[in-house]
PDB file of C-alpha atoms in Angstrom:
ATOM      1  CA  UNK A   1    -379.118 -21.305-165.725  1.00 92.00           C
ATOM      2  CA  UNK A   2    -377.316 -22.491-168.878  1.00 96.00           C
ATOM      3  CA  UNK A   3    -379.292 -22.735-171.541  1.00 98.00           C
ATOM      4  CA  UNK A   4    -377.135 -23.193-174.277  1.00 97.00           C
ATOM      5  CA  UNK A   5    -373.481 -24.863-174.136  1.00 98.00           C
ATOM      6  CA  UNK A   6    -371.142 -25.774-177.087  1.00 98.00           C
ATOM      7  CA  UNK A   7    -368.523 -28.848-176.615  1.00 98.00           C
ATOM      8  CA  UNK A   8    -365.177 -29.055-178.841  1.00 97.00           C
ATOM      9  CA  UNK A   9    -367.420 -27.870-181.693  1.00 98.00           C
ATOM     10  CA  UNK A  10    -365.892 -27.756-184.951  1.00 97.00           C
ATOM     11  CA  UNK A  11    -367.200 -26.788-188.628  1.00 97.00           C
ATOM     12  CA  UNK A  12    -365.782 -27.343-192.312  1.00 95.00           C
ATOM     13  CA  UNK A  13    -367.789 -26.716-195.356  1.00 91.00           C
ATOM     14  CA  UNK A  14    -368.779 -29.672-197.620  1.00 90.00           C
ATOM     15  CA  UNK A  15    -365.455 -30.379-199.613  1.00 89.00           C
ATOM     16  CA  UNK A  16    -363.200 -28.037-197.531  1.00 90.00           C
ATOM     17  CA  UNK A  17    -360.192 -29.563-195.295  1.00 90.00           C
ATOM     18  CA  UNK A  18    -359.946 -26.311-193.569  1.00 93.00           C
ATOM     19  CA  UNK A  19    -362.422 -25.900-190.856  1.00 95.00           C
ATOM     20  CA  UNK A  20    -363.926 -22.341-189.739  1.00 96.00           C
ATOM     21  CA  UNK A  21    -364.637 -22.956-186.364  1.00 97.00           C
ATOM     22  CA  UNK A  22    -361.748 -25.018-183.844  1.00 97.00           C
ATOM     23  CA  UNK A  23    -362.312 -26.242-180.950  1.00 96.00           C
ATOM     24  CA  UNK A  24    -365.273 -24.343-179.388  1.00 97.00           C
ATOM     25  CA  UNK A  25    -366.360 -24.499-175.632  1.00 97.00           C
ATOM     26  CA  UNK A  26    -368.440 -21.782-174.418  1.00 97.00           C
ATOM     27  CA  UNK A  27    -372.150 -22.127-172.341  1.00 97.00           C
ATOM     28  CA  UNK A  28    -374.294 -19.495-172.038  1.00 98.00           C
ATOM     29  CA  UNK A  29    -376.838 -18.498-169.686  1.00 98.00           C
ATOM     30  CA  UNK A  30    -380.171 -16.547-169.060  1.00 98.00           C
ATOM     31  CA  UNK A  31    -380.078 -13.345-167.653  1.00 97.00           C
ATOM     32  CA  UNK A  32    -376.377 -12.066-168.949  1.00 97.00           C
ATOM     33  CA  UNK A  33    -375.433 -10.217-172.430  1.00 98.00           C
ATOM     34  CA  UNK A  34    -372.482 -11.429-174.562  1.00 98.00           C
ATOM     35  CA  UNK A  35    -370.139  -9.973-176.852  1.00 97.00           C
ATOM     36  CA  UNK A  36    -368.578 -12.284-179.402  1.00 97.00           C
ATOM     37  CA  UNK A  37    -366.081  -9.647-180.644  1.00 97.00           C
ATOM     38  CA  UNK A  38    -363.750 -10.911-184.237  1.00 95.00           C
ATOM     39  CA  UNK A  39    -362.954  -9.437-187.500  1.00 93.00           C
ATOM     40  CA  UNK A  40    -364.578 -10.259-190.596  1.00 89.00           C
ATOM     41  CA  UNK A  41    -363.331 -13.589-191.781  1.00 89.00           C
ATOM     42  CA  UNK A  42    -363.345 -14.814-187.692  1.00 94.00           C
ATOM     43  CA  UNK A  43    -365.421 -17.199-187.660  1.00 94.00           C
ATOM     44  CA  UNK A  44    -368.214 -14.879-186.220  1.00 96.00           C
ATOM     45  CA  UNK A  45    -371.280 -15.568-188.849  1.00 94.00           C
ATOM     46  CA  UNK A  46    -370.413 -19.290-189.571  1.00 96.00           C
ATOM     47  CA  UNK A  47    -371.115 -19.303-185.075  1.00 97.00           C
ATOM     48  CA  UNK A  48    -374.056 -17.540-185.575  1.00 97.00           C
ATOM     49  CA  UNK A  49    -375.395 -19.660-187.994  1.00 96.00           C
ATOM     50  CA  UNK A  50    -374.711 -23.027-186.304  1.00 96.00           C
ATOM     51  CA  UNK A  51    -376.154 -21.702-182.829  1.00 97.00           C
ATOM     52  CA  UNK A  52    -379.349 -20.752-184.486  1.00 95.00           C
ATOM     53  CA  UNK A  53    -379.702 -23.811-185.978  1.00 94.00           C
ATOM     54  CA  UNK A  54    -379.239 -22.860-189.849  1.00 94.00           C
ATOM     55  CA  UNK A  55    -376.067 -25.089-189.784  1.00 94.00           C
ATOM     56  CA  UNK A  56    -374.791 -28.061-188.415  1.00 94.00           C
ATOM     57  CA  UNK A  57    -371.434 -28.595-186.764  1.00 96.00           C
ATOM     58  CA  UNK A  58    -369.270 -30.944-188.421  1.00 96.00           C
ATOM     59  CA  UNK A  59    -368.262 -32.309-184.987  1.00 97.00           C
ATOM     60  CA  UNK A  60    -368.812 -31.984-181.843  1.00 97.00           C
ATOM     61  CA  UNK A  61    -371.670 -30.957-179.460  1.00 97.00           C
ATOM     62  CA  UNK A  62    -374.584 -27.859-179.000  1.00 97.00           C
ATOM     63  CA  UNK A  63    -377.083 -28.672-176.098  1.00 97.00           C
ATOM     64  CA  UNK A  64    -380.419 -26.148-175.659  1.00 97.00           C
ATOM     65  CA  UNK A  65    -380.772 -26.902-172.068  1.00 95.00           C
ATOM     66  CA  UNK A  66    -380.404 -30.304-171.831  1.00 91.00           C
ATOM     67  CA  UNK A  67    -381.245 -31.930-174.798  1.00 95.00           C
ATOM     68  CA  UNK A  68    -378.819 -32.140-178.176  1.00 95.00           C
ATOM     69  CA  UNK A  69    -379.665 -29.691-180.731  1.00 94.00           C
ATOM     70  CA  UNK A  70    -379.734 -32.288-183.484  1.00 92.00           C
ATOM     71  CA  UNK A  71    -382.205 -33.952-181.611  1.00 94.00           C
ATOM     72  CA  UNK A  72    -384.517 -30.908-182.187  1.00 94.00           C
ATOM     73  CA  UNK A  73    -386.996 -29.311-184.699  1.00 94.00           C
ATOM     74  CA  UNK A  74    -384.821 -27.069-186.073  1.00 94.00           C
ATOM     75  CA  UNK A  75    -387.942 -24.821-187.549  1.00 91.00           C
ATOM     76  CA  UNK A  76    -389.593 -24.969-183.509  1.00 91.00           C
ATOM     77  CA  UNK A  77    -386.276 -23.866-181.878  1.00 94.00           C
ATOM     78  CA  UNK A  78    -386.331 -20.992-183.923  1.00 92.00           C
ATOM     79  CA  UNK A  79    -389.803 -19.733-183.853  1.00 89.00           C
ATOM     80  CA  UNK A  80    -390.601 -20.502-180.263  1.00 90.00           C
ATOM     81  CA  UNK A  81    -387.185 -20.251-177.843  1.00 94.00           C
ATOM     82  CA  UNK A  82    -384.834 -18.060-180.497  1.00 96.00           C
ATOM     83  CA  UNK A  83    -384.769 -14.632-181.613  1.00 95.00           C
ATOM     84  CA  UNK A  84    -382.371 -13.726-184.419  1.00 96.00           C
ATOM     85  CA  UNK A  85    -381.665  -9.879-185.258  1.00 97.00           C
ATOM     86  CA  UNK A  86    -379.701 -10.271-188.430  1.00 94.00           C
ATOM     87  CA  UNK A  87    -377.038  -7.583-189.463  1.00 93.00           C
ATOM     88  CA  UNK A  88    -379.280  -6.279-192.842  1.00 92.00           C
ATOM     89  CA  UNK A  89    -382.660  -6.993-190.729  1.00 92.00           C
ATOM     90  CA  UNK A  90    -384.286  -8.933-193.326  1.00 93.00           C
ATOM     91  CA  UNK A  91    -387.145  -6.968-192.735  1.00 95.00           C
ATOM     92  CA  UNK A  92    -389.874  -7.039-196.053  1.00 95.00           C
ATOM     93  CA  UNK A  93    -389.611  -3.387-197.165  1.00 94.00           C
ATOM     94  CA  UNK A  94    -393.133  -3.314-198.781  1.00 95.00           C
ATOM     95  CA  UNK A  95    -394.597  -4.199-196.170  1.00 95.00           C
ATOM     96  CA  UNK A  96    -395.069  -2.451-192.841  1.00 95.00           C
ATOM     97  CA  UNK A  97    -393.802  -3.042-189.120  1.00 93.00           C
ATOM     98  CA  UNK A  98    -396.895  -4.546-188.491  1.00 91.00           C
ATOM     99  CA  UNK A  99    -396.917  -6.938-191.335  1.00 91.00           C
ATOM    100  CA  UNK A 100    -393.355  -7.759-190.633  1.00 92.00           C
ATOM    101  CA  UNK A 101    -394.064  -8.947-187.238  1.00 91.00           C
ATOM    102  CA  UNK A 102    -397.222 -10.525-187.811  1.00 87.00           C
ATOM    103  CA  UNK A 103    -395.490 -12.524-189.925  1.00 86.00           C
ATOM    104  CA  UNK A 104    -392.854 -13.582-187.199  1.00 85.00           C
ATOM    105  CA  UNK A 105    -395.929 -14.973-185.032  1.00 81.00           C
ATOM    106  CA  UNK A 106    -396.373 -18.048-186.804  1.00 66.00           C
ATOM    107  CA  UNK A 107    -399.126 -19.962-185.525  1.00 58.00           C
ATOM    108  CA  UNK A 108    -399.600 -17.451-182.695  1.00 50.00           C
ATOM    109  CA  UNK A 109    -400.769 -15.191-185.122  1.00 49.00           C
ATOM    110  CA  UNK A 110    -403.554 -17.346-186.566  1.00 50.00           C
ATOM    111  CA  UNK A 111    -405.019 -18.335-182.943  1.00 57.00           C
ATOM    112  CA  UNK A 112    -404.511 -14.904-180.985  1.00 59.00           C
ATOM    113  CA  UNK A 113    -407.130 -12.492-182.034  1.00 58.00           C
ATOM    114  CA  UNK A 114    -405.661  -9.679-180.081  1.00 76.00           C
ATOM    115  CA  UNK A 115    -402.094 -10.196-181.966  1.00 80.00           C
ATOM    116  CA  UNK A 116    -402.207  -6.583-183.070  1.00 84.00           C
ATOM    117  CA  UNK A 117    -402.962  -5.122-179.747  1.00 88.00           C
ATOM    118  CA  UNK A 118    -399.659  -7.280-178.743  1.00 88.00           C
ATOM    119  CA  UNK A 119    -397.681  -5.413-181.662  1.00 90.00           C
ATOM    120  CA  UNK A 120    -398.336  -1.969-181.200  1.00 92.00           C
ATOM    121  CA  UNK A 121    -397.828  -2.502-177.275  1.00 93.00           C
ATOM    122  CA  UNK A 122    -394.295  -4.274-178.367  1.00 93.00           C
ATOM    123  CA  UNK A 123    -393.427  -1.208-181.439  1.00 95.00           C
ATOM    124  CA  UNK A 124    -394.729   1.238-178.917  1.00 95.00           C
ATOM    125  CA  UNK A 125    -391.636  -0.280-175.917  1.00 95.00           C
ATOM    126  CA  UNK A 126    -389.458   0.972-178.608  1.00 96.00           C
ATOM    127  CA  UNK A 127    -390.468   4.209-179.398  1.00 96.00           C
ATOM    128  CA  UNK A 128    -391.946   3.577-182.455  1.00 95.00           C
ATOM    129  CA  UNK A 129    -395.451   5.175-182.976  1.00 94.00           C
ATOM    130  CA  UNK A 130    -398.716   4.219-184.615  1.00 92.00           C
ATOM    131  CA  UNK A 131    -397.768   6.441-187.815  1.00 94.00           C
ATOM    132  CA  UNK A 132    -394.510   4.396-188.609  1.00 94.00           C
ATOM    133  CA  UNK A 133    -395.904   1.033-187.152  1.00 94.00           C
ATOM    134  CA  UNK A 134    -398.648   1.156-190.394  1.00 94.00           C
ATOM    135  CA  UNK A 135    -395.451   2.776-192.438  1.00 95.00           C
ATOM    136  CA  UNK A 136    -393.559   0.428-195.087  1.00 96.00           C
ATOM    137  CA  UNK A 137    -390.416  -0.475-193.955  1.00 96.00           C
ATOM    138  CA  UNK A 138    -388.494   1.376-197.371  1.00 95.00           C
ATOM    139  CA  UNK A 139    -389.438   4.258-195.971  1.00 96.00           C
ATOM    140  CA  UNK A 140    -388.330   4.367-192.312  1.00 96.00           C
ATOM    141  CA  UNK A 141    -384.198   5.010-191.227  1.00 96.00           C
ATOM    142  CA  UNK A 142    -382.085   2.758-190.608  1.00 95.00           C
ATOM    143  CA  UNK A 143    -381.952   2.811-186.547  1.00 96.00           C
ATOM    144  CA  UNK A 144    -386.216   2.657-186.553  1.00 97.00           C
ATOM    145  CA  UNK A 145    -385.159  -0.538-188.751  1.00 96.00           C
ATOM    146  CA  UNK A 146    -383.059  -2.028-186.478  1.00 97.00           C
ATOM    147  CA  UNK A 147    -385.962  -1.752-183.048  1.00 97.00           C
ATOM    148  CA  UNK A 148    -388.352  -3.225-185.546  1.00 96.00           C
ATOM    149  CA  UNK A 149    -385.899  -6.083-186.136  1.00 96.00           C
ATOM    150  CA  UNK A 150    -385.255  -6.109-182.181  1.00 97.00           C
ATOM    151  CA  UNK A 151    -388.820  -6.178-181.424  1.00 96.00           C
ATOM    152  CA  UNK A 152    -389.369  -9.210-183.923  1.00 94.00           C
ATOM    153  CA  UNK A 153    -387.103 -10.829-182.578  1.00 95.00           C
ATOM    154  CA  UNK A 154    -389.299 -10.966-179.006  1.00 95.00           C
ATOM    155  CA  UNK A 155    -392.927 -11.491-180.529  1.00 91.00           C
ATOM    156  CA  UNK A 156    -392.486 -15.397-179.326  1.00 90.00           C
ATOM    157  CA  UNK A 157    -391.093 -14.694-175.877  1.00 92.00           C
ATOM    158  CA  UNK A 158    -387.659 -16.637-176.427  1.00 95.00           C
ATOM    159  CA  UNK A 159    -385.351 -17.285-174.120  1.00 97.00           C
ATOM    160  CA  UNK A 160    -382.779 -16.420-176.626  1.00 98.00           C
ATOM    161  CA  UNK A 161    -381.910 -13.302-178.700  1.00 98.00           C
ATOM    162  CA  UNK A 162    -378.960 -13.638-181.042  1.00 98.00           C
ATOM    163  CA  UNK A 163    -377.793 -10.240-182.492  1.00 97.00           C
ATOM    164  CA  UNK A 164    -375.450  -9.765-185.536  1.00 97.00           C
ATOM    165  CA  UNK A 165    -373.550  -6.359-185.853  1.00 96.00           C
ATOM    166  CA  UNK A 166    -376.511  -4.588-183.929  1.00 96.00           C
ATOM    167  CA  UNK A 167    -374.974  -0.402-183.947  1.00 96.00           C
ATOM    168  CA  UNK A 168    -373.066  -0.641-187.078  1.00 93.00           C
ATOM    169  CA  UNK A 169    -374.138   3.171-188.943  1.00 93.00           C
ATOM    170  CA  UNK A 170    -375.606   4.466-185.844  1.00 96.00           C
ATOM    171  CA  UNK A 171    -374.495   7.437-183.751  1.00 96.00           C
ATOM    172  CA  UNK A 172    -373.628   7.596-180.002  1.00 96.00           C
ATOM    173  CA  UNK A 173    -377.595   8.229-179.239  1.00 97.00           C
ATOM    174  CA  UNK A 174    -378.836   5.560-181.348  1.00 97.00           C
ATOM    175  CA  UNK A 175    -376.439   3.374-179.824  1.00 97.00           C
ATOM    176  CA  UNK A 176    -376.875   3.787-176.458  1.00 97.00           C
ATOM    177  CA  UNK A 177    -380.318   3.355-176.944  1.00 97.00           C
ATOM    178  CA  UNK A 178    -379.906   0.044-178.547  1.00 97.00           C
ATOM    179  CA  UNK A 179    -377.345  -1.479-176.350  1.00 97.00           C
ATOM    180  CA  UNK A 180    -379.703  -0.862-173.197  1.00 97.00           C
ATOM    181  CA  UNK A 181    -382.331  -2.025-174.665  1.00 97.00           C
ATOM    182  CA  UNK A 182    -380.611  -5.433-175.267  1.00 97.00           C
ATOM    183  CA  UNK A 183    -378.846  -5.255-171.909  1.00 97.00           C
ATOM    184  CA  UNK A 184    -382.382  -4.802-170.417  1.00 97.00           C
ATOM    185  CA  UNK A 185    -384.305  -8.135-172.261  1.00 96.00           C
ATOM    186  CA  UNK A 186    -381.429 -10.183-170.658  1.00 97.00           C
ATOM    187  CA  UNK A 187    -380.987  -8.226-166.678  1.00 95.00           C
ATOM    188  CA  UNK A 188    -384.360  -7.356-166.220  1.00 96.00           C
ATOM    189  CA  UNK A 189    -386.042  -9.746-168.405  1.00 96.00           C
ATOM    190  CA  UNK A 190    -383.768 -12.909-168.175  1.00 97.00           C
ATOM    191  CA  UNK A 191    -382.928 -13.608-171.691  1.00 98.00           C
ATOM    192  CA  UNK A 192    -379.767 -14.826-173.102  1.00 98.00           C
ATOM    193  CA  UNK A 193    -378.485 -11.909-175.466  1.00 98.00           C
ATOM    194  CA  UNK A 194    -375.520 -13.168-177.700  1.00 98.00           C
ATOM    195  CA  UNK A 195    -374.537 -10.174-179.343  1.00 98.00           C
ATOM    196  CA  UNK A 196    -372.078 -10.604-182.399  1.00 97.00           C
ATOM    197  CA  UNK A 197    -369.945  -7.963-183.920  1.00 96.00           C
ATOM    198  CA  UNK A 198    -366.591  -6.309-184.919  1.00 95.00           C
ATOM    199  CA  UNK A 199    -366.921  -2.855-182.445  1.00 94.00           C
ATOM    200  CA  UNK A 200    -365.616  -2.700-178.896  1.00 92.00           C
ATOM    201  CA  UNK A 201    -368.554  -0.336-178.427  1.00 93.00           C
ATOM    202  CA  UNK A 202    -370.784  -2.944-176.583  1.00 94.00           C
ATOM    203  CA  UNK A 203    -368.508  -4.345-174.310  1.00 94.00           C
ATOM    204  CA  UNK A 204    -369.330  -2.111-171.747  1.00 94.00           C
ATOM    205  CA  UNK A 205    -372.963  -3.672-172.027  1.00 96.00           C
ATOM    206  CA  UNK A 206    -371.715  -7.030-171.706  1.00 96.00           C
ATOM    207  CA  UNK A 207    -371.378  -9.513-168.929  1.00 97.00           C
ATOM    208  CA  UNK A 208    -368.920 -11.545-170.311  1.00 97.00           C
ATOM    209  CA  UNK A 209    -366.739 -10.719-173.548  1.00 97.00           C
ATOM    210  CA  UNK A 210    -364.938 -13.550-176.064  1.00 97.00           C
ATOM    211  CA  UNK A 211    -363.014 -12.768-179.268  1.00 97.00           C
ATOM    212  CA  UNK A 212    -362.711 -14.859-181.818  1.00 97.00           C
ATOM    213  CA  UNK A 213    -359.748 -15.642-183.994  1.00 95.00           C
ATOM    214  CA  UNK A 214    -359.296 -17.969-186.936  1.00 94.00           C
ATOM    215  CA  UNK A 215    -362.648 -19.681-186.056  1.00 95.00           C
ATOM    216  CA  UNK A 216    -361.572 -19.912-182.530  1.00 96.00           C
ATOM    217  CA  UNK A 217    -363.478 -18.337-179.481  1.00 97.00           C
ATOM    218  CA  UNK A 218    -361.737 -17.148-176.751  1.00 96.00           C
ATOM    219  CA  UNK A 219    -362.403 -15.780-173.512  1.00 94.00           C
ATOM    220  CA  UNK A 220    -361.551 -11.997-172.748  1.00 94.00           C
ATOM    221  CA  UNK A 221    -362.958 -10.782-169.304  1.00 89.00           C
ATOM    222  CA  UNK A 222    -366.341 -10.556-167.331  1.00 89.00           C
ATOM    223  CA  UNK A 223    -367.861  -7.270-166.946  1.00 76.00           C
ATOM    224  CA  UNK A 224    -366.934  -7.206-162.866  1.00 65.00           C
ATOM    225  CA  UNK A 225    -362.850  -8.125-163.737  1.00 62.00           C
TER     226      UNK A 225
END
């Protein structure tokens, strides 16, 4: 099922005549993982930003499902069918796992009086244990980081995860771990995982890989070609 799909979108800043992203038609739907693959400068974080509804394309078209994305709470989308794991985590370092995801709940938070019982059952799916889930974020590594950020990303149940440079400064192990962990919300859990980033590394987790180049996406292979 698609559940989102991009038509000849394009993007300029305000006061720019150059625009950032050409030309972009691409759907994408539950159940598969994939790799956006560019350099820095690509195009890759202004295409984040517009399919998670922190920007606007300049032209063109973004349907969730089947309804325009400019028709739609921008704030809702995000907290109830999107999860975004962001490059630098933007986790709150004084506070703890916990906290942090708490936080992510929103309203779900305020009327579910079991919410913490959800956490540590969601922290725990990751390996992390009830010592570091009460621990301030400062003070764990960088890979316990990023399945804190993952697991944010899922408190809502969206249909959607949307993942910016997701192994970058972890080793083979930490990676593996990672990458089948994402590969496993969208195969056995039928999310859409749109994983961007600048290593090959995660193609081999990926159902269907696109490069982009000078703000335009372009098809590479699926994972059975």
């Amino acid at each position: 099922m698609t559940v989102l799909r991009l038509i000849d979108v394009k993007y300029k800043y305000e006061g720019s005549n150059r625009y950032t992203l050409k030309d972009i038609n691409i759907e994408f739907e539950l159940g598969k993982v994939y790799s956006i693959l560019g350099r820095s400068g690509s195009g890759k974080s202004t295409l984040l930003s517009i399919l998670s509804g922190l920007d606007n394309c300049t032209t063109g078209s973004i349907f969730y499902k089947d309804e325009a994305l400019s028709n739609i709470n921008k704030d809702l989308y995000r907290t109830n069918n999107l999860g975004i794991v962001f490059k630098e985590n933007n986790l709150i370092n004084n506070a703890s796992s916990l906290d942090n995801i708490i936080l992510a709940m929103g309203e779900f938070s305020r009327e579910n009086k079991h919410k913490k019982e959800i956490i540590y059952d969601l922290l725990r799916s990751f390996d992390i244990d009830e010592v570091k889930i009460k621990t301030k974020v400062d003070k764990l590594s960088d890979y316990e980081k990023k399945k804190i950020s993952i697991a944010r990303s899922l408190i809502n149940n969206p249909e959607i995860i949307i993942v910016d440079e997701p192994i970058e400064g972890l080793d083979e192990e930490e990676v593996k771990y990672i990458m089948e962990k994402l590969s496993d919300l969208a195969r056995s859990n039928n999310k859409c995982v749109i994983i961007f980033s600048s290593s090959d590394k995660i193609t081999s987790y990926s159902d269907e890989i696109w490069g982009m180049v000078n703000g335009k996406v372009i098809f590479v292979k699926e994972a059975n070609d």
